[in-house]
Short mmCIF file of C-alpha atoms in Angstrom, two decimals:
data_model
loop_
_atom_site.label_atom_id
_atom_site.label_comp_id
_atom_site.label_asym_id
_atom_site.label_seq_id
_atom_site.Cartn_x
_atom_site.Cartn_y
_atom_site.Cartn_z
CA UNK A 1 88.80 114.99 93.55
CA UNK A 2 91.45 116.03 95.70
CA UNK A 3 95.00 116.25 94.71
CA UNK A 4 97.45 113.58 95.76
CA UNK A 5 100.08 114.91 98.11
CA UNK A 6 103.38 113.36 99.25
CA UNK A 7 105.02 114.05 102.75
CA UNK A 8 107.98 112.72 104.50
CA UNK A 9 105.90 110.25 106.63
CA UNK A 10 102.51 110.02 104.68
CA UNK A 11 101.04 109.90 101.27
CA UNK A 12 97.57 111.19 100.68
CA UNK A 13 95.08 110.19 97.95
CA UNK A 14 91.60 111.31 97.77
CA UNK A 15 91.79 112.40 101.32
CA UNK A 16 92.89 108.98 102.62
CA UNK A 17 96.46 108.81 104.21
CA UNK A 18 98.94 105.98 104.01
CA UNK A 19 102.09 105.33 105.86
CA UNK A 20 105.62 105.87 104.34
CA UNK A 21 108.11 105.28 107.25
CA UNK A 22 110.04 102.02 106.80
CA UNK A 23 108.34 101.33 103.42
CA UNK A 24 111.49 99.96 102.08
CA UNK A 25 110.99 97.01 104.27
CA UNK A 26 107.31 96.30 103.21
CA UNK A 27 105.84 94.16 100.82
CA UNK A 28 102.19 92.96 100.52
CA UNK A 29 101.24 91.07 103.68
CA UNK A 30 104.35 91.86 105.60
CA UNK A 31 103.47 91.55 109.53
CA UNK A 32 105.22 92.83 112.52
CA UNK A 33 104.95 95.24 115.40
CA UNK A 34 103.61 98.70 114.86
CA UNK A 35 105.67 101.70 116.35
CA UNK A 36 103.41 104.58 117.09
CA UNK A 37 105.33 107.60 118.54
CA UNK A 38 103.55 111.13 118.66
CA UNK A 39 103.02 112.72 115.49
CA UNK A 40 102.60 111.44 112.04
CA UNK A 41 105.87 108.96 112.36
CA UNK A 42 104.06 105.56 113.02
CA UNK A 43 105.63 102.58 111.06
CA UNK A 44 105.79 98.82 110.94
CA UNK A 45 108.75 96.95 112.20
CA UNK A 46 108.69 93.95 110.05
CA UNK A 47 109.02 90.46 111.49
CA UNK A 48 108.13 88.35 108.46
CA UNK A 49 106.06 88.17 105.41
CA UNK A 50 103.20 85.91 104.42
CA UNK A 51 104.13 83.16 101.90
CA UNK A 52 103.90 84.66 98.54
CA UNK A 53 102.09 81.76 97.12
CA UNK A 54 99.28 82.30 99.51
CA UNK A 55 98.47 85.75 98.08
CA UNK A 56 97.63 84.35 94.56
CA UNK A 57 93.99 85.19 93.80
CA UNK A 58 93.62 87.33 96.94
CA UNK A 59 95.45 90.55 95.85
CA UNK A 60 94.06 92.97 93.26
CA UNK A 61 94.91 96.19 91.52
CA UNK A 62 92.58 99.16 92.68
CA UNK A 63 93.52 102.46 90.97
CA UNK A 64 96.29 104.72 89.84
CA UNK A 65 97.32 108.07 91.31
CA UNK A 66 98.61 110.99 89.38
CA UNK A 67 100.85 113.17 91.45
CA UNK A 68 101.91 116.65 90.41
CA UNK A 69 105.49 116.09 91.46
CA UNK A 70 106.40 119.75 90.94
CA UNK A 71 104.09 120.83 93.80
CA UNK A 72 105.82 118.40 96.20
CA UNK A 73 108.91 119.14 98.25
CA UNK A 74 111.94 117.25 97.07
CA UNK A 75 113.23 116.61 100.39
CA UNK A 76 109.82 115.00 101.45
CA UNK A 77 109.49 112.89 98.13
CA UNK A 78 113.06 111.45 98.57
CA UNK A 79 112.68 110.52 102.22
CA UNK A 80 113.14 106.92 101.27
CA UNK A 81 116.39 107.11 99.54
CA UNK A 82 116.54 103.54 98.49
CA UNK A 83 113.28 103.42 96.67
CA UNK A 84 112.94 101.91 93.20
CA UNK A 85 110.29 102.40 90.58
CA UNK A 86 109.08 99.94 88.01
CA UNK A 87 110.04 100.48 84.25
CA UNK A 88 108.78 99.06 81.13
CA UNK A 89 112.48 98.37 80.07
CA UNK A 90 114.12 95.03 80.39
CA UNK A 91 115.63 95.99 83.68
CA UNK A 92 112.47 96.27 85.34
CA UNK A 93 113.37 98.83 87.96
CA UNK A 94 115.36 101.88 88.34
CA UNK A 95 116.39 104.21 91.08
CA UNK A 96 113.75 106.69 92.15
CA UNK A 97 114.26 110.23 92.47
CA UNK A 98 112.35 113.65 92.61
CA UNK A 99 113.77 114.73 89.42
CA UNK A 100 113.02 111.32 87.55
CA UNK A 101 109.54 111.44 88.93
CA UNK A 102 108.93 114.81 87.39
CA UNK A 103 110.73 114.17 84.08
CA UNK A 104 109.13 110.74 83.51
CA UNK A 105 105.70 111.80 84.88
CA UNK A 106 105.81 108.60 87.02
CA UNK A 107 102.50 107.37 88.65
CA UNK A 108 101.52 105.38 91.74
CA UNK A 109 99.61 102.24 91.54
CA UNK A 110 97.57 100.81 94.23
CA UNK A 111 97.13 97.17 95.23
CA UNK A 112 94.81 95.70 98.06
CA UNK A 113 93.89 92.51 99.85
CA UNK A 114 90.32 93.19 100.98
CA UNK A 115 89.25 92.41 104.46
CA UNK A 116 87.37 89.22 103.60
CA UNK A 117 90.18 87.48 101.72
CA UNK A 118 92.72 88.78 104.33
CA UNK A 119 90.70 87.37 107.19
CA UNK A 120 90.42 84.02 105.18
CA UNK A 121 94.09 84.07 104.54
CA UNK A 122 94.84 84.28 108.32
CA UNK A 123 92.30 81.87 109.44
CA UNK A 124 92.91 79.10 106.86
CA UNK A 125 96.44 79.37 105.42
CA UNK A 126 98.89 81.85 107.08
CA UNK A 127 99.10 80.14 110.29
CA UNK A 128 102.38 81.62 111.23
CA UNK A 129 101.16 85.10 110.73
CA UNK A 130 98.03 84.42 112.63
CA UNK A 131 99.91 83.07 115.61
CA UNK A 132 102.36 86.13 115.64
CA UNK A 133 99.33 88.57 115.65
CA UNK A 134 97.84 86.63 118.61
CA UNK A 135 101.07 86.62 120.60
CA UNK A 136 101.94 90.25 119.85
CA UNK A 137 98.61 91.54 121.04
CA UNK A 138 97.65 95.16 120.56
CA UNK A 139 100.66 96.07 118.46
CA UNK A 140 100.54 93.33 115.84
CA UNK A 141 99.75 94.51 112.26
CA UNK A 142 99.72 93.19 108.78
CA UNK A 143 100.08 95.23 105.55
CA UNK A 144 96.78 95.10 103.48
CA UNK A 145 97.51 97.90 101.02
CA UNK A 146 100.59 98.87 99.02
CA UNK A 147 101.41 101.67 96.53
CA UNK A 148 104.22 101.33 94.12
CA UNK A 149 105.72 103.84 91.65
CA UNK A 150 105.51 102.94 87.86
CA UNK A 151 105.84 104.45 84.65
CA UNK A 152 102.69 105.51 82.74
CA UNK A 153 102.59 102.69 80.37
CA UNK A 154 102.63 100.25 83.24
CA UNK A 155 99.83 102.09 84.98
CA UNK A 156 97.82 102.08 81.81
CA UNK A 157 98.19 98.28 81.51
CA UNK A 158 97.04 97.61 85.01
CA UNK A 159 94.12 100.04 84.77
CA UNK A 160 93.08 98.20 81.38
CA UNK A 161 93.33 94.90 83.07
CA UNK A 162 91.04 96.02 86.15
CA UNK A 163 89.80 93.53 88.73
CA UNK A 164 88.49 90.79 86.28
CA UNK A 165 89.29 87.39 87.21
CA UNK A 166 92.60 86.14 85.88
CA UNK A 167 93.51 89.52 84.61
CA UNK A 168 96.66 89.51 86.49
CA UNK A 169 98.84 86.40 86.61
CA UNK A 170 101.12 85.96 89.76
CA UNK A 171 104.18 84.02 89.96
CA UNK A 172 106.26 83.21 93.19
CA UNK A 173 109.90 83.97 92.81
CA UNK A 174 111.04 83.72 96.33
CA UNK A 175 109.99 84.41 99.99
CA UNK A 176 109.68 88.12 99.31
CA UNK A 177 109.46 88.46 95.56
CA UNK A 178 106.32 88.05 93.45
CA UNK A 179 105.84 88.57 89.63
CA UNK A 180 102.63 90.13 88.57
CA UNK A 181 101.86 90.21 84.77
CA UNK A 182 99.18 91.76 82.80
CA UNK A 183 98.49 92.10 79.10
CA UNK A 184 99.61 95.33 77.76
CA UNK A 185 96.94 98.10 77.08
CA UNK A 186 95.32 98.84 74.01
CA UNK A 187 96.39 97.19 70.74
CA UNK A 188 99.99 96.69 71.97
CA UNK A 189 101.14 93.01 71.97
CA UNK A 190 102.92 91.24 74.84
CA UNK A 191 102.61 91.76 78.55
CA UNK A 192 103.67 94.05 81.28
CA UNK A 193 105.43 92.80 84.33
CA UNK A 194 106.31 94.02 87.75
CA UNK A 195 108.28 92.22 90.63
CA UNK A 196 107.01 93.15 94.24
CA UNK A 197 110.20 92.91 96.57
CA UNK A 198 111.47 95.12 99.35
CA UNK A 199 112.42 98.45 98.18
CA UNK A 200 109.59 98.87 95.72
CA UNK A 201 106.74 99.93 98.16
CA UNK A 202 106.17 103.70 98.37
CA UNK A 203 103.43 103.81 100.99
CA UNK A 204 101.24 101.19 102.81
CA UNK A 205 98.26 100.76 104.94
CA UNK A 206 97.79 98.13 107.84
CA UNK A 207 95.20 96.14 109.39
CA UNK A 208 94.92 94.87 113.19
CA UNK A 209 92.76 92.25 114.67
CA UNK A 210 89.66 93.77 116.15
CA UNK A 211 88.38 90.74 117.60
CA UNK A 212 89.42 87.19 118.27
CA UNK A 213 87.67 83.95 119.32
CA UNK A 214 88.19 82.99 122.95
CA UNK A 215 91.39 80.97 122.37
CA UNK A 216 92.84 83.45 119.85
CA UNK A 217 92.93 80.59 117.25
CA UNK A 218 90.35 82.44 114.82
CA UNK A 219 90.16 85.94 113.68
CA UNK A 220 86.47 87.19 113.88
CA UNK A 221 87.17 90.83 112.91
CA UNK A 222 89.75 92.95 111.27
CA UNK A 223 90.11 96.73 111.58
CA UNK A 224 92.08 99.23 109.59
CA UNK A 225 94.64 101.05 111.46
CA UNK A 226 95.23 104.57 110.40
CA UNK A 227 96.33 105.90 113.76
CA UNK A 228 99.35 107.86 113.60
CA UNK A 229 98.47 109.28 110.18
CA UNK A 230 96.55 112.40 111.41
#
């Protein structure tokens, strides 16, 4: 298994690359226009976000990444100065920094909406997002994967919950905020909670529409867009 690596514009885990630029604006299923300059500086200019209520039952936890922070460059790790990480304390979040990442041995947790549920979401429920992608054309993108920074105990709870149905409870707090709750790992009582909101996404991946029906009213194929990550 290859080591996770953090660069200014990208995050690499198991050989797969993810975008970091403008991640402070990103939440799950943000959509907008992709900027794709030369080099590894591609990013998403967020136009809006899919209604949080529509994500219930469609998004799942995938895995946790361990990062050897001491082997990363401080300037690149701290490229997003406003990033927050999730804590087990009552406050819920704290300011992220290179030094804090090392001392607290922070981890990264990956959440995904798979292509099938994402296509269903766009075709059946997220009409505004679908119409935007149709009008935007080749540059339209929607976020389908996010990585967030968490304390180890939070990572353990999500890993213990896994992908089983009902393992993660989702509650909508606002247009951009969603609370995710899982039972604590092991024999610990209670639950672990994180709140997705702008400023908590460390890295992300996007999809684009690969094929429309004739009138661009139905998505027939979605494609992962990793261009600009090489």
